[in-house]
Short mmCIF file of C-alpha atoms in Angstrom, two decimals:
data_model
loop_
_atom_site.label_atom_id
_atom_site.label_comp_id
_atom_site.label_asym_id
_atom_site.label_seq_id
_atom_site.Cartn_x
_atom_site.Cartn_y
_atom_site.Cartn_z
CA MET G 263 -223.28 29.38 56.12
CA GLU G 264 -223.62 29.05 52.49
CA PHE G 265 -226.69 29.91 50.46
CA LYS G 266 -228.19 26.80 48.02
CA LYS G 267 -231.66 28.76 47.09
CA GLU G 268 -232.33 30.80 43.91
CA GLY G 269 -232.68 34.75 44.52
CA LEU G 270 -230.76 36.99 44.99
CA TYR G 271 -228.42 36.25 47.78
CA SER G 272 -228.04 32.56 46.12
CA GLY G 273 -224.47 33.59 44.55
CA LYS G 274 -225.05 34.33 40.72
CA LEU G 275 -221.27 34.41 40.24
CA ILE G 276 -220.74 30.68 40.98
CA LYS G 277 -221.16 27.85 39.20
CA ARG G 278 -222.04 24.62 41.67
CA GLU G 279 -222.17 22.73 39.13
CA GLN G 280 -218.42 22.86 38.72
CA PRO G 281 -216.79 22.12 41.99
CA ILE G 282 -213.34 23.02 42.33
CA SER G 283 -210.14 22.75 45.06
CA PHE G 284 -206.38 24.49 45.85
CA TRP G 285 -204.57 24.64 48.55
CA ILE G 286 -203.20 27.71 50.04
CA ASN G 287 -200.30 27.64 53.29
CA ALA G 288 -200.95 23.47 52.03
CA ARG G 289 -204.37 23.95 53.26
CA LYS G 290 -207.12 22.16 50.29
CA ILE G 291 -209.42 24.86 50.39
CA LYS G 292 -212.70 23.31 48.15
CA ALA G 293 -214.04 26.03 46.48
CA PHE G 294 -216.89 26.28 42.66
CA GLU G 295 -216.10 27.88 39.37
CA GLY G 296 -216.15 31.92 39.72
CA ASP G 297 -215.52 32.22 43.16
CA THR G 298 -212.78 34.22 44.49
CA ILE G 299 -209.99 33.11 46.75
CA LEU G 300 -211.49 35.56 49.59
CA SER G 301 -215.13 33.98 48.89
CA ALA G 302 -213.60 30.67 48.57
CA LEU G 303 -211.54 31.08 52.28
CA LEU G 304 -214.90 32.32 54.16
CA ALA G 305 -216.78 29.03 52.30
CA ALA G 306 -214.58 27.10 53.95
CA GLY G 307 -215.27 28.72 56.89
CA ILE G 308 -211.79 31.08 57.40
CA ASP G 309 -212.21 34.34 58.60
CA SER G 310 -209.85 36.19 60.42
CA ALA G 311 -206.06 36.83 58.04
CA GLY G 312 -203.57 36.27 61.36
CA GLN G 313 -203.94 38.32 64.48
CA LEU G 314 -202.97 41.63 65.60
CA HIS G 315 -201.92 42.98 69.07
CA ASP G 316 -203.33 39.88 70.28
CA GLU G 317 -206.01 39.44 68.76
CA PRO G 318 -207.64 38.02 65.46
CA ILE G 319 -208.65 40.43 62.74
CA ALA G 320 -211.83 39.22 59.86
CA LEU G 321 -210.91 38.36 56.28
CA ASP G 322 -212.31 40.63 54.03
CA PRO G 323 -212.52 43.10 50.85
CA GLY G 324 -211.43 45.80 53.14
CA LEU G 325 -207.89 44.64 54.32
CA ALA G 326 -205.48 44.98 50.92
CA LEU G 327 -204.00 40.82 51.70
CA CYS G 328 -202.09 39.44 49.51
CA VAL G 329 -201.28 36.31 48.85
CA PHE G 330 -198.49 34.45 46.13
CA PRO G 331 -197.70 31.32 44.02
CA CYS G 332 -195.85 28.88 45.73
CA ALA G 333 -192.78 29.34 43.05
CA HIS G 334 -193.11 33.41 43.16
CA SER G 335 -193.25 33.95 46.80
CA ASP G 336 -192.91 37.05 47.59
CA ASP G 337 -192.18 38.86 44.62
CA PRO G 338 -193.99 41.72 44.30
CA ARG G 339 -194.87 40.60 40.04
CA PHE G 340 -197.23 37.63 40.94
CA ALA G 341 -198.58 39.57 43.70
CA LEU G 342 -203.04 38.03 43.64
CA PRO G 343 -204.81 39.96 46.29
CA ILE G 344 -208.23 37.50 47.46
CA ASN G 345 -210.71 39.84 46.16
CA ARG G 346 -209.79 40.60 43.51
CA THR G 347 -208.46 37.09 42.02
CA LYS G 348 -210.21 34.38 41.18
CA ALA G 349 -210.07 31.13 42.11
CA VAL G 350 -208.13 28.63 39.91
CA ALA G 351 -208.37 24.87 40.48
CA GLY G 352 -204.97 23.68 41.40
CA MET G 353 -203.60 27.00 42.10
CA GLU G 354 -201.10 26.47 45.09
CA LEU G 355 -200.85 29.90 46.94
CA VAL G 356 -199.28 31.08 50.26
CA THR G 357 -199.10 34.13 52.12
CA PRO G 358 -196.29 36.49 52.27
CA ALA G 359 -193.89 35.00 54.75
CA HIS G 360 -194.42 38.00 57.98
CA SER G 361 -195.43 35.23 60.65
CA LEU G 362 -193.72 32.64 62.16
CA VAL G 363 -196.10 29.83 60.39
CA SER G 364 -195.98 31.06 57.02
CA SER G 365 -192.28 31.26 56.52
CA LEU G 366 -192.76 27.26 58.31
CA ILE G 367 -194.13 26.32 55.56
CA GLN G 368 -192.68 28.54 52.72
CA LYS G 369 -189.60 25.96 53.70
CA PHE G 370 -191.04 23.54 54.46
CA ARG G 371 -194.18 22.44 53.39
CA LEU G 372 -195.01 19.15 56.15
CA ALA G 373 -195.32 22.32 58.49
CA GLY G 374 -198.52 23.45 57.32
CA PHE G 375 -200.27 20.85 57.12
CA ALA G 376 -198.90 19.47 60.79
CA ALA G 377 -199.80 23.45 61.71
CA ASN G 378 -203.67 22.34 59.62
CA MET G 379 -204.14 19.24 61.96
CA LEU G 380 -203.13 20.79 65.22
CA GLY G 381 -206.18 23.08 64.25
CA LYS G 382 -203.45 26.21 64.86
CA THR G 383 -204.15 27.88 61.38
CA ARG G 384 -208.64 25.88 61.16
CA HIS G 385 -210.49 29.67 61.02
CA SER G 386 -207.11 31.86 60.19
CA LEU G 387 -204.24 32.20 57.55
CA GLY G 388 -201.65 32.83 59.63
CA HIS G 389 -200.63 36.09 58.96
CA ASN G 390 -199.12 39.65 60.39
CA PRO G 391 -201.90 42.43 59.06
CA GLY G 392 -199.36 44.96 60.70
CA ALA G 393 -196.30 43.64 58.15
CA ARG G 394 -195.82 45.63 55.90
CA MET G 395 -197.09 43.61 52.28
CA ALA G 396 -200.75 43.62 54.28
CA LEU G 397 -200.98 47.56 54.78
CA PHE G 398 -199.26 48.39 51.35
CA ASP G 399 -199.86 47.28 47.74
CA PRO G 400 -196.78 45.11 46.57
CA TRP G 401 -197.38 46.37 43.07
CA ILE G 402 -197.36 49.95 43.85
CA HIS G 403 -194.13 50.69 42.40
CA LEU G 404 -193.68 48.74 40.61
CA ASP G 405 -193.44 49.03 35.61
CA ALA G 406 -196.20 49.09 33.71
CA SER G 407 -196.46 45.64 31.60
CA GLU G 408 -199.21 47.40 29.34
CA ARG G 409 -200.40 50.91 27.33
CA GLN G 410 -203.51 52.55 26.54
CA ASN G 411 -203.64 55.54 24.66
CA VAL G 412 -208.03 56.49 25.16
CA ASP G 413 -209.32 59.78 24.87
CA LEU G 414 -211.62 58.85 28.10
CA VAL G 415 -210.77 56.70 31.81
CA VAL G 416 -213.66 56.18 33.88
CA VAL G 417 -212.71 54.75 37.47
CA GLY G 418 -215.81 53.59 38.95
CA GLY G 419 -218.53 50.57 37.05
CA GLY G 420 -221.40 51.16 39.05
CA VAL G 421 -224.46 52.91 37.15
CA ALA G 422 -223.13 56.25 37.13
CA GLY G 423 -219.48 55.10 35.59
CA MET G 424 -221.68 53.45 33.33
CA SER G 425 -223.76 55.27 31.98
CA ALA G 426 -221.07 58.20 31.46
CA ALA G 427 -218.95 55.90 29.63
CA LEU G 428 -221.78 54.94 26.61
CA LYS G 429 -222.84 58.26 26.09
CA ALA G 430 -218.78 59.09 26.03
CA ALA G 431 -218.93 56.51 23.61
CA GLU G 432 -221.84 57.42 21.44
CA LYS G 433 -220.13 60.61 20.99
CA GLY G 434 -217.63 58.86 19.18
CA LEU G 435 -214.43 58.89 22.17
CA ARG G 436 -212.26 55.50 22.84
CA VAL G 437 -213.41 55.00 27.16
CA ALA G 438 -211.39 53.25 28.96
CA LEU G 439 -213.82 51.77 32.12
CA ILE G 440 -211.62 50.46 35.11
CA GLU G 441 -213.79 48.79 37.54
CA ARG G 442 -212.55 47.01 40.78
CA ARG G 443 -214.67 44.04 41.27
CA GLN G 444 -214.93 41.16 38.66
CA VAL G 445 -218.56 42.65 37.63
CA LEU G 446 -220.54 45.82 36.93
CA GLY G 447 -223.35 47.55 38.26
CA GLY G 448 -221.74 48.88 41.63
CA ASP G 449 -223.80 49.00 44.58
CA ALA G 450 -227.33 49.19 42.56
CA LEU G 451 -228.00 45.67 43.43
CA PHE G 452 -227.37 46.93 47.25
CA PHE G 453 -229.77 49.75 47.19
CA GLY G 454 -231.89 48.41 45.25
CA SER G 455 -235.24 50.49 44.12
CA THR G 456 -238.29 52.01 44.98
CA GLU G 457 -241.93 51.48 44.33
CA GLY G 458 -242.45 52.66 40.70
CA GLU G 459 -238.71 52.55 39.45
CA LYS G 460 -237.38 49.08 37.52
CA ARG G 461 -235.96 47.17 38.89
CA PRO G 462 -231.38 47.39 39.53
CA GLU G 463 -231.01 43.79 37.74
CA ASP G 464 -232.95 44.75 34.59
CA PHE G 465 -230.93 48.70 34.11
CA ILE G 466 -227.84 47.59 35.16
CA GLY G 467 -228.47 44.74 32.84
CA ASP G 468 -229.65 46.65 29.79
CA LEU G 469 -226.27 49.03 30.74
CA LYS G 470 -224.49 46.13 29.99
CA THR G 471 -225.75 45.17 27.10
CA ARG G 472 -225.20 48.49 25.13
CA ILE G 473 -221.97 48.55 26.45
CA ASP G 474 -220.98 45.51 25.39
CA GLU G 475 -222.10 46.56 21.45
CA LYS G 476 -220.05 50.17 21.56
CA ALA G 477 -216.54 48.96 20.52
CA GLY G 478 -214.95 52.30 21.82
CA VAL G 479 -215.34 51.00 25.18
CA LEU G 480 -212.38 48.98 26.95
CA VAL G 481 -213.59 47.25 30.50
CA PHE G 482 -210.67 46.62 32.51
CA THR G 483 -212.92 44.07 35.67
CA GLY G 484 -210.69 43.18 38.84
CA THR G 485 -209.21 46.44 37.45
CA VAL G 486 -207.77 49.24 40.87
CA ALA G 487 -206.87 52.61 39.89
CA LEU G 488 -203.62 53.59 41.44
CA SER G 489 -203.01 56.91 41.25
CA LEU G 490 -203.70 60.05 38.68
CA ALA G 491 -200.98 62.03 37.29
CA GLU G 492 -200.06 64.69 34.37
CA GLY G 493 -202.69 62.76 32.17
CA VAL G 494 -202.05 59.53 32.92
CA VAL G 495 -203.98 56.69 34.68
CA ARG G 496 -202.77 53.90 36.67
CA ALA G 497 -204.10 50.33 37.17
CA HIS G 498 -203.58 46.77 38.70
CA GLN G 499 -205.51 44.37 37.09
CA VAL G 500 -206.00 40.71 37.70
CA TYR G 501 -207.38 38.66 35.14
CA ASP G 502 -207.26 35.30 33.44
CA GLU G 503 -205.68 33.91 30.64
CA THR G 504 -206.83 30.58 29.43
CA GLY G 505 -207.32 28.63 32.55
CA VAL G 506 -203.99 31.06 34.47
CA VAL G 507 -204.34 34.08 36.68
CA ALA G 508 -202.37 36.49 35.99
CA THR G 509 -201.07 40.41 37.03
CA ARG G 510 -200.39 43.41 35.32
CA LEU G 511 -199.93 47.11 35.34
CA ILE G 512 -201.51 49.45 32.57
CA GLU G 513 -201.06 53.10 32.33
CA PHE G 514 -203.58 54.86 31.05
CA ASP G 515 -203.24 58.22 28.23
CA SER G 516 -206.13 60.13 28.75
CA GLU G 517 -206.49 64.14 29.45
CA ASN G 518 -209.98 63.25 30.31
CA VAL G 519 -210.53 61.39 33.51
CA ILE G 520 -213.68 60.44 35.55
CA ILE G 521 -213.66 59.23 38.81
CA ALA G 522 -217.55 57.62 39.24
CA ALA G 523 -216.46 55.64 42.46
CA GLY G 524 -219.61 56.31 44.55
CA THR G 525 -218.62 55.61 48.28
CA PHE G 526 -216.75 53.40 50.02
CA GLU G 527 -217.56 51.22 53.08
CA ARG G 528 -215.93 52.46 56.59
CA LEU G 529 -216.75 50.42 59.79
CA PRO G 530 -217.70 52.12 62.20
CA VAL G 531 -214.77 53.00 65.08
CA PHE G 532 -215.29 51.03 68.07
CA PRO G 533 -213.25 48.43 69.97
CA GLY G 534 -213.80 45.09 68.20
CA ASN G 535 -214.70 46.36 64.74
CA ARG G 536 -212.05 44.07 63.45
CA LEU G 537 -213.16 41.32 64.39
CA PRO G 538 -214.15 38.07 62.47
CA GLY G 539 -217.69 38.38 62.30
CA VAL G 540 -218.32 41.54 62.30
CA ILE G 541 -219.03 43.02 58.15
CA GLY G 542 -220.23 46.12 57.19
CA SER G 543 -223.78 45.81 55.25
CA ARG G 544 -222.33 46.13 51.84
CA THR G 545 -220.11 43.23 51.82
CA ALA G 546 -222.02 41.24 53.10
CA PHE G 547 -224.83 41.63 50.91
CA HIS G 548 -222.07 41.23 47.85
CA LEU G 549 -220.14 37.98 49.20
CA ALA G 550 -224.00 36.62 49.56
CA ALA G 551 -225.28 38.14 46.30
CA TYR G 552 -222.81 37.11 44.16
CA TYR G 553 -221.01 34.38 45.93
CA GLY G 554 -223.61 32.25 47.77
CA VAL G 555 -221.47 32.59 51.44
CA TRP G 556 -223.02 34.86 54.97
CA ARG G 557 -220.99 34.56 58.02
CA GLY G 558 -222.00 32.30 61.05
CA ASN G 559 -226.37 31.19 61.09
CA SER G 560 -227.50 34.36 62.56
CA ALA G 561 -226.36 38.26 62.23
CA ALA G 562 -227.11 41.28 64.68
CA PHE G 563 -227.09 44.04 62.48
CA CYS G 564 -226.58 47.89 63.69
CA THR G 565 -226.85 50.89 60.96
CA VAL G 566 -227.95 53.55 59.90
CA SER G 567 -229.24 52.85 57.05
CA SER G 568 -232.40 51.24 55.06
CA ALA G 569 -230.16 49.81 52.74
CA ALA G 570 -229.24 47.50 55.29
CA THR G 571 -232.15 47.15 56.61
CA ARG G 572 -232.87 45.08 53.30
CA VAL G 573 -230.26 43.00 53.98
CA ALA G 574 -231.11 42.29 57.39
CA LEU G 575 -234.37 40.83 55.55
CA LEU G 576 -232.91 39.39 53.19
CA ALA G 577 -230.76 37.54 54.87
CA ALA G 578 -233.66 36.07 57.29
CA ASP G 579 -235.98 35.39 54.22
CA LEU G 580 -233.16 32.28 53.52
CA GLY G 581 -232.83 31.59 57.35
CA ILE G 582 -230.39 33.80 59.56
CA LYS G 583 -232.11 34.43 62.68
CA ILE G 584 -231.06 38.31 62.42
CA THR G 585 -231.45 38.11 67.10
CA LYS G 586 -231.73 42.70 67.16
CA LEU G 587 -231.52 45.54 64.33
CA ALA G 588 -230.20 48.51 66.09
CA ASP G 589 -230.56 51.39 64.01
CA GLY G 590 -228.67 54.28 65.32
CA ARG G 591 -231.84 57.42 64.13
CA ALA G 592 -234.34 58.15 66.68
CA ASN G 593 -236.97 57.76 64.77
CA PRO G 594 -237.21 56.05 61.40
CA LYS G 595 -238.74 56.07 58.62
CA SER G 596 -238.88 53.17 56.13
CA ARG G 597 -241.08 50.85 55.04
CA PHE G 598 -237.53 47.77 54.97
CA PHE G 599 -238.43 48.83 59.89
CA GLU G 600 -242.06 48.21 59.44
CA PHE G 601 -241.34 44.89 57.19
CA ALA G 602 -238.81 43.90 60.11
CA LYS G 603 -241.65 44.84 63.32
CA ALA G 604 -243.57 42.42 60.83
CA TYR G 605 -241.08 40.00 61.01
CA GLY G 606 -240.82 39.99 64.55
CA VAL G 607 -237.11 41.67 64.49
CA LEU G 608 -236.05 42.50 67.61
CA LEU G 609 -235.37 46.32 67.21
CA ALA G 610 -233.67 49.53 68.68
CA THR G 611 -233.82 52.89 67.73
CA GLY G 612 -231.38 55.63 68.98
CA THR G 613 -228.29 53.14 68.92
CA GLN G 614 -224.81 53.47 68.50
CA VAL G 615 -222.15 50.58 69.77
CA VAL G 616 -219.75 51.39 71.93
CA ARG G 617 -217.83 47.60 72.00
#
């Protein structure tokens, strides 16, 4: 489902007045300016990376899947992570040649059209998630193409990382601020604010404005820190250079590093937790808020988080049917939980997912 209304789930990074299209495995994907490859694929109904042990594996940021330009297939220097790479009009991409479908497509372009016509890859990229190329970043051992000398590296562009970088710059330090997403702000929007607090949108905007005005802060979005050793931080960045997507490995020379990456969402372990349609609440929130995409017309929520309950309520406001809200806590106390009762959402406390 694609949200088109104004509000938190409207897709703040995409420009609906600028539709584009690109190709992946010889399949045409429609998108908007501002989409990532991942968000465009999900909006197009492709929700599976492929099959592992005869079971479909969900396509989402938790799966480190890369694609390659057709002209440089399987060359690690050109690998593009789908969750950090901007969709560019006209780009032609293929998945790594570790499955029968992707191998045939790379050798014979018409094989891609045939697979699509037969419905073999309608909801899947036809990739083999168990292949080595899917489990490890293919650029991990490449030589750095750029070196930066800074006084401080801050890993994580959330509110904590932004504040740390700003404070250091105000003390006269030259700072590199590294953020894996396309925008700064981290998960502040996801957690929201309590009554009487400043809105996350407001204080994120204020920090961003102050950082933009500080010449001493170098911001690297779409960038993941790979390693830290002997005063050197190695990082991989995807960036847009005059309409062409490119990548580079950067080494930051610095004796001072602040890790402000926050927490990473991990799905509970139960049979079926990687099936298409199973998604973490933070991932679902960011896809909707930044790209206007929600997977499916209904959702069941299984959580122990008040913030996740808020995600459900925001979805319900836009027409998503919330079939059940299961909370692992025996007696959750949250204004959002009380709102869910008022919405008439079927509630189940003290409940965990087992399958």
